[in-house]
Tab-separated table of C-alpha atoms in Angstrom:
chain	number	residue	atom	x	y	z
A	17	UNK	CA	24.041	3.013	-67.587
A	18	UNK	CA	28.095	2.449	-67.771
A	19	UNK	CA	30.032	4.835	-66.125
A	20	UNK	CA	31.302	7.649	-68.614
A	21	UNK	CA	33.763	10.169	-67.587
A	22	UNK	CA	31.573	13.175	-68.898
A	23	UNK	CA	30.375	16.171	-67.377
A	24	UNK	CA	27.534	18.450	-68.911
A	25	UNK	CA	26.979	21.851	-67.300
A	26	UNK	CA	23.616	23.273	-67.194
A	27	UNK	CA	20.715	23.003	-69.247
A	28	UNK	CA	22.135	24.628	-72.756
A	29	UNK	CA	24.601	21.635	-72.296
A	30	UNK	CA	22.361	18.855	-72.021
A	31	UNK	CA	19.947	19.940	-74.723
A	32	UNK	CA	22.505	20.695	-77.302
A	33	UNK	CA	23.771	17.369	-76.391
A	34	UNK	CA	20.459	16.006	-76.939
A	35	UNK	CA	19.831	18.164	-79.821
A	36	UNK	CA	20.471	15.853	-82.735
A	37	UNK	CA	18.398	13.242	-82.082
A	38	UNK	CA	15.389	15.006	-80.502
A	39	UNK	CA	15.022	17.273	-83.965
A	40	UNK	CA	15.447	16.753	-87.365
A	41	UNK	CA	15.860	14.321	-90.080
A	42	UNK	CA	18.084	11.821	-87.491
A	43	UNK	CA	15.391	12.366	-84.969
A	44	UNK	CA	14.558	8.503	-83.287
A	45	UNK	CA	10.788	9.632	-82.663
A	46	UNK	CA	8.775	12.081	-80.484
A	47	UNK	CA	10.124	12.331	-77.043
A	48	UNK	CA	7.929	13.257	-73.849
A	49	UNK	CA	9.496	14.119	-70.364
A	50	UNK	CA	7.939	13.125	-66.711
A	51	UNK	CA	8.880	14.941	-64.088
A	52	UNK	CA	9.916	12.288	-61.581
A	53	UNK	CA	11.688	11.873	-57.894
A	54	UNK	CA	14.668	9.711	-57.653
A	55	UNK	CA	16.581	9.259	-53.859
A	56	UNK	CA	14.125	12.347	-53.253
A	57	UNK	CA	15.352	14.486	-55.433
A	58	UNK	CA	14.276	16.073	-58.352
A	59	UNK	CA	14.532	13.863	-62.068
A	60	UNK	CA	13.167	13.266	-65.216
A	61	UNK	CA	12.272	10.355	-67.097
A	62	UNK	CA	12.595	10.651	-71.283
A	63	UNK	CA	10.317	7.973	-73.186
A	64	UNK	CA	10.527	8.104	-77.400
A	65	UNK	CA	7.850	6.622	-79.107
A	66	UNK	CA	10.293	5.622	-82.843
A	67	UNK	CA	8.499	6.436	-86.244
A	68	UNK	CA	6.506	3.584	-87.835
């Protein structure tokens, strides 16, 4: 990913963030999250499976 000077805070940040594409009429798809390990620590990996 390109570097982006942004900084989301906590969990309410990253899913309202998220928010508009996850739900809704602009949604891309259904999403599923895998809990993952990256450099040992904790992470998550988001796959969307798009409509049609």
């Amino acid at each position: 990913m390109p570097p982006a000077a942004l900084v989301y805070d906590g969990r309410t940040a990253i899913l309202d963030m998220w928010r508009p594409v996850m739900t809704g009429p602009e949604a891309w798809g259904t999403w599923k999250a895998l809990e993952t390990r990256a450099n040992r620590r904790p992470a998550v990996a988001n796959y969307v499976r798009r409509t049609g």
